[in-house]
Amino acid sequence: QVQLVESGGGLVQPGGSLRLSCAASGSISRINAMGWYRQAPGKQRELVAGVTSGGSTNYADSVKGRSTISRDNAKNTVYLQMNSLEPEDTAVYYCNADITTGFFGHVYWGQGTQVTVSS
């Protein structure tokens, strides 16, 4: 059984910063790509940022230059540092990871953490 647990969401003023964390636990053989998605009310879930096992990263245009994704492989944890937050960044943020357990790979999701950007 694998679990992804997110933390770090909350209420922040426009222009502020937040750091999201997502820790994977369970019977993990290998963690491949990891990423962060978000879903705003009435909108589809969208990719925010991703990082491969080798450390290559990609970002949505809407957050490029304002956000940094990183991972600590020793802790099975992925982070998302978000700066210069805007009201449009308000959403539930979900962690995502491609994890191999034994011989099989599967994409797992966290439960989500709310980020609200408002004055």
Short mmCIF file of N, CA and C in Angstrom, two decimals:
data_model
loop_
_atom_site.label_atom_id
_atom_site.label_comp_id
_atom_site.label_asym_id
_atom_site.label_seq_id
_atom_site.Cartn_x
_atom_site.Cartn_y
_atom_site.Cartn_z
N GLN A 1 0.84 -1.19 0.00
CA GLN A 1 0.00 0.00 0.00
C GLN A 1 0.89 1.25 0.00
N VAL A 2 0.59 2.17 -0.89
CA VAL A 2 1.35 3.41 -1.01
C VAL A 2 0.44 4.58 -0.69
N GLN A 3 0.96 5.53 0.03
CA GLN A 3 0.23 6.75 0.34
C GLN A 3 1.07 7.98 -0.01
N LEU A 4 0.38 9.00 -0.50
CA LEU A 4 0.99 10.31 -0.71
C LEU A 4 0.27 11.28 0.21
N VAL A 5 1.02 11.98 1.03
CA VAL A 5 0.42 12.91 1.99
C VAL A 5 1.00 14.30 1.74
N GLU A 6 0.09 15.23 1.39
CA GLU A 6 0.50 16.60 1.11
C GLU A 6 0.37 17.46 2.37
N SER A 7 1.14 18.53 2.40
CA SER A 7 1.04 19.51 3.48
C SER A 7 1.54 20.86 2.95
N GLY A 8 1.21 21.92 3.68
CA GLY A 8 1.74 23.22 3.35
C GLY A 8 0.77 24.19 2.72
N GLY A 9 -0.45 23.75 2.44
CA GLY A 9 -1.42 24.66 1.87
C GLY A 9 -1.94 25.65 2.91
N GLY A 10 -2.75 26.60 2.46
CA GLY A 10 -3.32 27.56 3.39
C GLY A 10 -3.74 28.83 2.69
N LEU A 11 -3.99 29.84 3.49
CA LEU A 11 -4.42 31.15 2.99
C LEU A 11 -3.21 32.08 2.96
N VAL A 12 -3.01 32.72 1.83
CA VAL A 12 -1.88 33.63 1.68
C VAL A 12 -2.34 34.86 0.90
N GLN A 13 -1.74 35.99 1.19
CA GLN A 13 -2.08 37.21 0.47
C GLN A 13 -1.42 37.25 -0.90
N PRO A 14 -2.01 37.96 -1.83
CA PRO A 14 -1.37 38.12 -3.15
C PRO A 14 0.06 38.62 -3.00
N GLY A 15 0.96 38.02 -3.76
CA GLY A 15 2.36 38.37 -3.66
C GLY A 15 3.13 37.52 -2.68
N GLY A 16 2.42 36.74 -1.89
CA GLY A 16 3.06 35.91 -0.89
C GLY A 16 3.61 34.61 -1.45
N SER A 17 4.11 33.78 -0.54
CA SER A 17 4.74 32.52 -0.93
C SER A 17 4.21 31.37 -0.09
N LEU A 18 4.28 30.18 -0.66
CA LEU A 18 3.94 28.96 0.04
C LEU A 18 4.87 27.86 -0.44
N ARG A 19 5.11 26.89 0.44
CA ARG A 19 5.88 25.71 0.06
C ARG A 19 5.04 24.49 0.37
N LEU A 20 4.69 23.75 -0.67
CA LEU A 20 3.95 22.52 -0.52
C LEU A 20 4.92 21.34 -0.45
N SER A 21 4.54 20.36 0.37
CA SER A 21 5.33 19.13 0.48
C SER A 21 4.43 17.94 0.25
N CYS A 22 5.01 16.88 -0.27
CA CYS A 22 4.27 15.64 -0.49
C CYS A 22 5.22 14.48 -0.22
N ALA A 23 4.88 13.68 0.79
CA ALA A 23 5.72 12.55 1.16
C ALA A 23 5.04 11.25 0.78
N ALA A 24 5.80 10.38 0.14
CA ALA A 24 5.30 9.06 -0.24
C ALA A 24 5.77 8.04 0.78
N SER A 25 4.89 7.10 1.10
CA SER A 25 5.26 6.06 2.05
C SER A 25 4.61 4.75 1.63
N GLY A 26 5.16 3.65 2.14
CA GLY A 26 4.60 2.34 1.81
C GLY A 26 5.64 1.44 1.19
N SER A 27 5.16 0.43 0.50
CA SER A 27 6.04 -0.57 -0.12
C SER A 27 6.55 -0.07 -1.47
N ILE A 28 7.52 0.81 -1.40
CA ILE A 28 8.02 1.49 -2.59
C ILE A 28 9.34 0.87 -3.04
N SER A 29 9.39 0.46 -4.30
CA SER A 29 10.64 -0.01 -4.88
C SER A 29 11.39 1.15 -5.53
N ARG A 30 10.63 1.95 -6.27
CA ARG A 30 11.24 3.08 -6.96
C ARG A 30 10.18 4.13 -7.24
N ILE A 31 10.56 5.40 -7.10
CA ILE A 31 9.67 6.50 -7.48
C ILE A 31 10.21 7.10 -8.77
N ASN A 32 9.41 7.11 -9.78
CA ASN A 32 9.82 7.66 -11.07
C ASN A 32 9.46 9.15 -11.10
N ALA A 33 8.63 9.57 -12.02
CA ALA A 33 8.27 10.99 -12.07
C ALA A 33 7.35 11.36 -10.92
N MET A 34 7.47 12.60 -10.49
CA MET A 34 6.58 13.15 -9.48
C MET A 34 6.10 14.51 -9.98
N GLY A 35 4.95 14.92 -9.48
CA GLY A 35 4.45 16.20 -9.96
C GLY A 35 3.37 16.79 -9.08
N TRP A 36 3.01 18.00 -9.43
CA TRP A 36 1.93 18.71 -8.76
C TRP A 36 0.90 19.13 -9.81
N TYR A 37 -0.36 18.90 -9.48
CA TYR A 37 -1.48 19.33 -10.28
C TYR A 37 -2.35 20.23 -9.41
N ARG A 38 -3.24 20.97 -10.06
CA ARG A 38 -4.20 21.77 -9.31
C ARG A 38 -5.54 21.78 -10.02
N GLN A 39 -6.56 21.99 -9.22
CA GLN A 39 -7.92 22.08 -9.76
C GLN A 39 -8.66 23.19 -9.06
N ALA A 40 -9.01 24.19 -9.85
CA ALA A 40 -9.80 25.31 -9.34
C ALA A 40 -11.29 24.99 -9.52
N PRO A 41 -12.14 25.63 -8.74
CA PRO A 41 -13.59 25.37 -8.86
C PRO A 41 -14.08 25.59 -10.29
N GLY A 42 -14.78 24.59 -10.80
CA GLY A 42 -15.34 24.70 -12.14
C GLY A 42 -14.37 24.48 -13.27
N LYS A 43 -13.14 24.11 -12.94
CA LYS A 43 -12.12 23.91 -13.97
C LYS A 43 -11.57 22.49 -13.91
N GLN A 44 -10.92 22.10 -14.99
CA GLN A 44 -10.30 20.79 -15.03
C GLN A 44 -8.98 20.80 -14.26
N ARG A 45 -8.59 19.61 -13.80
CA ARG A 45 -7.30 19.48 -13.15
C ARG A 45 -6.20 19.72 -14.18
N GLU A 46 -5.18 20.48 -13.79
CA GLU A 46 -4.11 20.81 -14.71
C GLU A 46 -2.75 20.60 -14.06
N LEU A 47 -1.78 20.28 -14.90
CA LEU A 47 -0.42 20.10 -14.42
C LEU A 47 0.17 21.45 -14.05
N VAL A 48 0.79 21.52 -12.88
CA VAL A 48 1.50 22.71 -12.45
C VAL A 48 3.00 22.55 -12.73
N ALA A 49 3.55 21.44 -12.26
CA ALA A 49 4.98 21.21 -12.44
C ALA A 49 5.27 19.73 -12.27
N GLY A 50 6.34 19.26 -12.93
CA GLY A 50 6.74 17.87 -12.80
C GLY A 50 8.25 17.76 -12.70
N VAL A 51 8.71 16.66 -12.11
CA VAL A 51 10.14 16.41 -12.00
C VAL A 51 10.38 14.92 -12.20
N THR A 52 11.35 14.59 -13.04
CA THR A 52 11.67 13.19 -13.30
C THR A 52 12.59 12.65 -12.21
N SER A 53 12.83 11.35 -12.26
CA SER A 53 13.74 10.74 -11.29
C SER A 53 15.16 11.29 -11.45
N GLY A 54 15.47 11.77 -12.63
CA GLY A 54 16.79 12.33 -12.89
C GLY A 54 16.91 13.81 -12.57
N GLY A 55 15.78 14.41 -12.20
CA GLY A 55 15.81 15.82 -11.80
C GLY A 55 15.39 16.81 -12.87
N SER A 56 15.02 16.33 -14.05
CA SER A 56 14.52 17.26 -15.07
C SER A 56 13.15 17.77 -14.68
N THR A 57 12.92 19.04 -14.94
CA THR A 57 11.67 19.66 -14.51
C THR A 57 10.92 20.28 -15.69
N ASN A 58 9.62 20.42 -15.51
CA ASN A 58 8.80 21.16 -16.47
C ASN A 58 7.71 21.88 -15.70
N TYR A 59 7.27 23.00 -16.26
CA TYR A 59 6.30 23.86 -15.58
C TYR A 59 5.21 24.30 -16.54
N ALA A 60 4.04 24.53 -15.98
CA ALA A 60 2.98 25.19 -16.74
C ALA A 60 3.40 26.63 -16.99
N ASP A 61 3.01 27.16 -18.12
CA ASP A 61 3.38 28.54 -18.45
C ASP A 61 2.90 29.52 -17.38
N SER A 62 1.75 29.21 -16.77
CA SER A 62 1.15 30.12 -15.80
C SER A 62 1.97 30.28 -14.53
N VAL A 63 2.84 29.32 -14.23
CA VAL A 63 3.63 29.38 -12.99
C VAL A 63 5.12 29.49 -13.25
N LYS A 64 5.51 29.39 -14.52
CA LYS A 64 6.94 29.42 -14.86
C LYS A 64 7.55 30.73 -14.38
N GLY A 65 8.69 30.62 -13.72
CA GLY A 65 9.36 31.80 -13.18
C GLY A 65 8.93 32.16 -11.78
N ARG A 66 7.82 31.61 -11.33
CA ARG A 66 7.30 31.90 -9.99
C ARG A 66 7.34 30.69 -9.08
N SER A 67 7.53 29.51 -9.66
CA SER A 67 7.46 28.29 -8.88
C SER A 67 8.69 27.42 -9.15
N THR A 68 9.05 26.62 -8.14
CA THR A 68 10.16 25.69 -8.27
C THR A 68 9.76 24.35 -7.68
N ILE A 69 9.88 23.30 -8.49
CA ILE A 69 9.63 21.95 -8.00
C ILE A 69 10.96 21.29 -7.71
N SER A 70 11.01 20.53 -6.64
CA SER A 70 12.22 19.80 -6.28
C SER A 70 11.84 18.52 -5.57
N ARG A 71 12.80 17.62 -5.45
CA ARG A 71 12.51 16.36 -4.76
C ARG A 71 13.71 15.94 -3.93
N ASP A 72 13.40 15.25 -2.84
CA ASP A 72 14.42 14.67 -1.98
C ASP A 72 14.21 13.17 -2.04
N ASN A 73 15.02 12.49 -2.82
CA ASN A 73 14.82 11.05 -3.03
C ASN A 73 15.04 10.24 -1.76
N ALA A 74 15.89 10.73 -0.87
CA ALA A 74 16.13 10.01 0.39
C ALA A 74 14.89 10.03 1.28
N LYS A 75 14.07 11.07 1.11
CA LYS A 75 12.86 11.20 1.93
C LYS A 75 11.59 10.86 1.15
N ASN A 76 11.75 10.46 -0.11
CA ASN A 76 10.58 10.16 -0.95
C ASN A 76 9.60 11.34 -0.96
N THR A 77 10.13 12.52 -1.06
CA THR A 77 9.32 13.73 -0.92
C THR A 77 9.54 14.67 -2.11
N VAL A 78 8.46 15.28 -2.54
CA VAL A 78 8.52 16.29 -3.58
C VAL A 78 7.98 17.60 -3.01
N TYR A 79 8.58 18.70 -3.44
CA TYR A 79 8.21 20.02 -2.93
C TYR A 79 7.78 20.92 -4.09
N LEU A 80 6.96 21.90 -3.76
CA LEU A 80 6.62 22.94 -4.72
C LEU A 80 6.70 24.28 -3.99
N GLN A 81 7.70 25.05 -4.33
CA GLN A 81 7.84 26.40 -3.79
C GLN A 81 7.15 27.36 -4.75
N MET A 82 6.18 28.09 -4.23
CA MET A 82 5.42 29.02 -5.06
C MET A 82 5.60 30.44 -4.51
N ASN A 83 6.03 31.33 -5.38
CA ASN A 83 6.26 32.73 -5.01
C ASN A 83 5.36 33.64 -5.85
N SER A 84 5.28 34.87 -5.42
CA SER A 84 4.47 35.88 -6.14
C SER A 84 3.08 35.33 -6.46
N LEU A 85 2.45 34.76 -5.46
CA LEU A 85 1.16 34.11 -5.68
C LEU A 85 0.09 35.12 -6.08
N GLU A 86 -0.79 34.66 -6.94
CA GLU A 86 -1.87 35.47 -7.48
C GLU A 86 -3.20 34.81 -7.14
N PRO A 87 -4.29 35.59 -7.09
CA PRO A 87 -5.60 34.99 -6.83
C PRO A 87 -5.92 33.83 -7.78
N GLU A 88 -5.40 33.90 -9.00
CA GLU A 88 -5.64 32.85 -9.98
C GLU A 88 -4.96 31.53 -9.62
N ASP A 89 -4.07 31.56 -8.64
CA ASP A 89 -3.42 30.33 -8.18
C ASP A 89 -4.28 29.58 -7.16
N THR A 90 -5.39 30.16 -6.76
CA THR A 90 -6.28 29.51 -5.81
C THR A 90 -6.84 28.22 -6.40
N ALA A 91 -6.62 27.13 -5.69
CA ALA A 91 -7.05 25.81 -6.17
C ALA A 91 -6.72 24.78 -5.11
N VAL A 92 -7.23 23.57 -5.32
CA VAL A 92 -6.75 22.42 -4.56
C VAL A 92 -5.55 21.85 -5.31
N TYR A 93 -4.45 21.68 -4.61
CA TYR A 93 -3.22 21.18 -5.21
C TYR A 93 -3.04 19.71 -4.85
N TYR A 94 -2.79 18.90 -5.88
CA TYR A 94 -2.64 17.47 -5.70
C TYR A 94 -1.23 17.03 -6.08
N CYS A 95 -0.69 16.16 -5.26
CA CYS A 95 0.59 15.54 -5.55
C CYS A 95 0.33 14.27 -6.37
N ASN A 96 1.26 13.96 -7.24
CA ASN A 96 1.13 12.82 -8.14
C ASN A 96 2.50 12.15 -8.25
N ALA A 97 2.51 10.82 -8.24
CA ALA A 97 3.80 10.13 -8.36
C ALA A 97 3.62 8.80 -9.08
N ASP A 98 4.56 8.50 -9.93
CA ASP A 98 4.62 7.22 -10.64
C ASP A 98 5.55 6.32 -9.83
N ILE A 99 4.95 5.33 -9.16
CA ILE A 99 5.70 4.54 -8.18
C ILE A 99 5.68 3.07 -8.56
N THR A 100 6.84 2.46 -8.49
CA THR A 100 6.96 1.03 -8.72
C THR A 100 6.99 0.30 -7.38
N THR A 101 6.07 -0.64 -7.23
CA THR A 101 6.05 -1.49 -6.04
C THR A 101 6.25 -2.93 -6.52
N GLY A 102 7.31 -3.55 -6.11
CA GLY A 102 7.58 -4.88 -6.62
C GLY A 102 7.91 -4.79 -8.10
N PHE A 103 7.08 -5.44 -8.94
CA PHE A 103 7.32 -5.44 -10.38
C PHE A 103 6.42 -4.48 -11.14
N PHE A 104 5.46 -3.86 -10.44
CA PHE A 104 4.45 -3.10 -11.14
C PHE A 104 4.53 -1.61 -10.82
N GLY A 105 4.26 -0.80 -11.83
CA GLY A 105 4.19 0.64 -11.65
C GLY A 105 2.76 1.12 -11.63
N HIS A 106 2.53 2.19 -10.92
CA HIS A 106 1.17 2.73 -10.79
C HIS A 106 1.28 4.21 -10.47
N VAL A 107 0.31 4.98 -10.94
CA VAL A 107 0.29 6.41 -10.62
C VAL A 107 -0.59 6.63 -9.40
N TYR A 108 -0.03 7.25 -8.40
CA TYR A 108 -0.74 7.51 -7.16
C TYR A 108 -1.00 9.01 -7.02
N TRP A 109 -2.08 9.32 -6.29
CA TRP A 109 -2.47 10.71 -6.03
C TRP A 109 -2.60 10.94 -4.53
N GLY A 110 -2.25 12.15 -4.12
CA GLY A 110 -2.52 12.56 -2.76
C GLY A 110 -3.95 13.02 -2.61
N GLN A 111 -4.31 13.39 -1.39
CA GLN A 111 -5.70 13.76 -1.11
C GLN A 111 -5.99 15.21 -1.45
N GLY A 112 -4.95 15.99 -1.69
CA GLY A 112 -5.12 17.40 -2.05
C GLY A 112 -4.95 18.33 -0.87
N THR A 113 -4.44 19.51 -1.15
CA THR A 113 -4.30 20.54 -0.13
C THR A 113 -4.76 21.87 -0.73
N GLN A 114 -5.58 22.59 0.03
CA GLN A 114 -6.17 23.83 -0.47
C GLN A 114 -5.18 24.98 -0.38
N VAL A 115 -5.06 25.71 -1.47
CA VAL A 115 -4.29 26.95 -1.50
C VAL A 115 -5.25 28.07 -1.88
N THR A 116 -5.35 29.07 -1.03
CA THR A 116 -6.23 30.21 -1.28
C THR A 116 -5.40 31.48 -1.24
N VAL A 117 -5.45 32.23 -2.33
CA VAL A 117 -4.71 33.48 -2.43
C VAL A 117 -5.73 34.61 -2.42
N SER A 118 -5.74 35.35 -1.34
CA SER A 118 -6.76 36.39 -1.18
C SER A 118 -6.29 37.41 -0.16
N SER A 119 -6.72 38.64 -0.37
CA SER A 119 -6.41 39.69 0.60
C SER A 119 -7.56 39.85 1.60
#
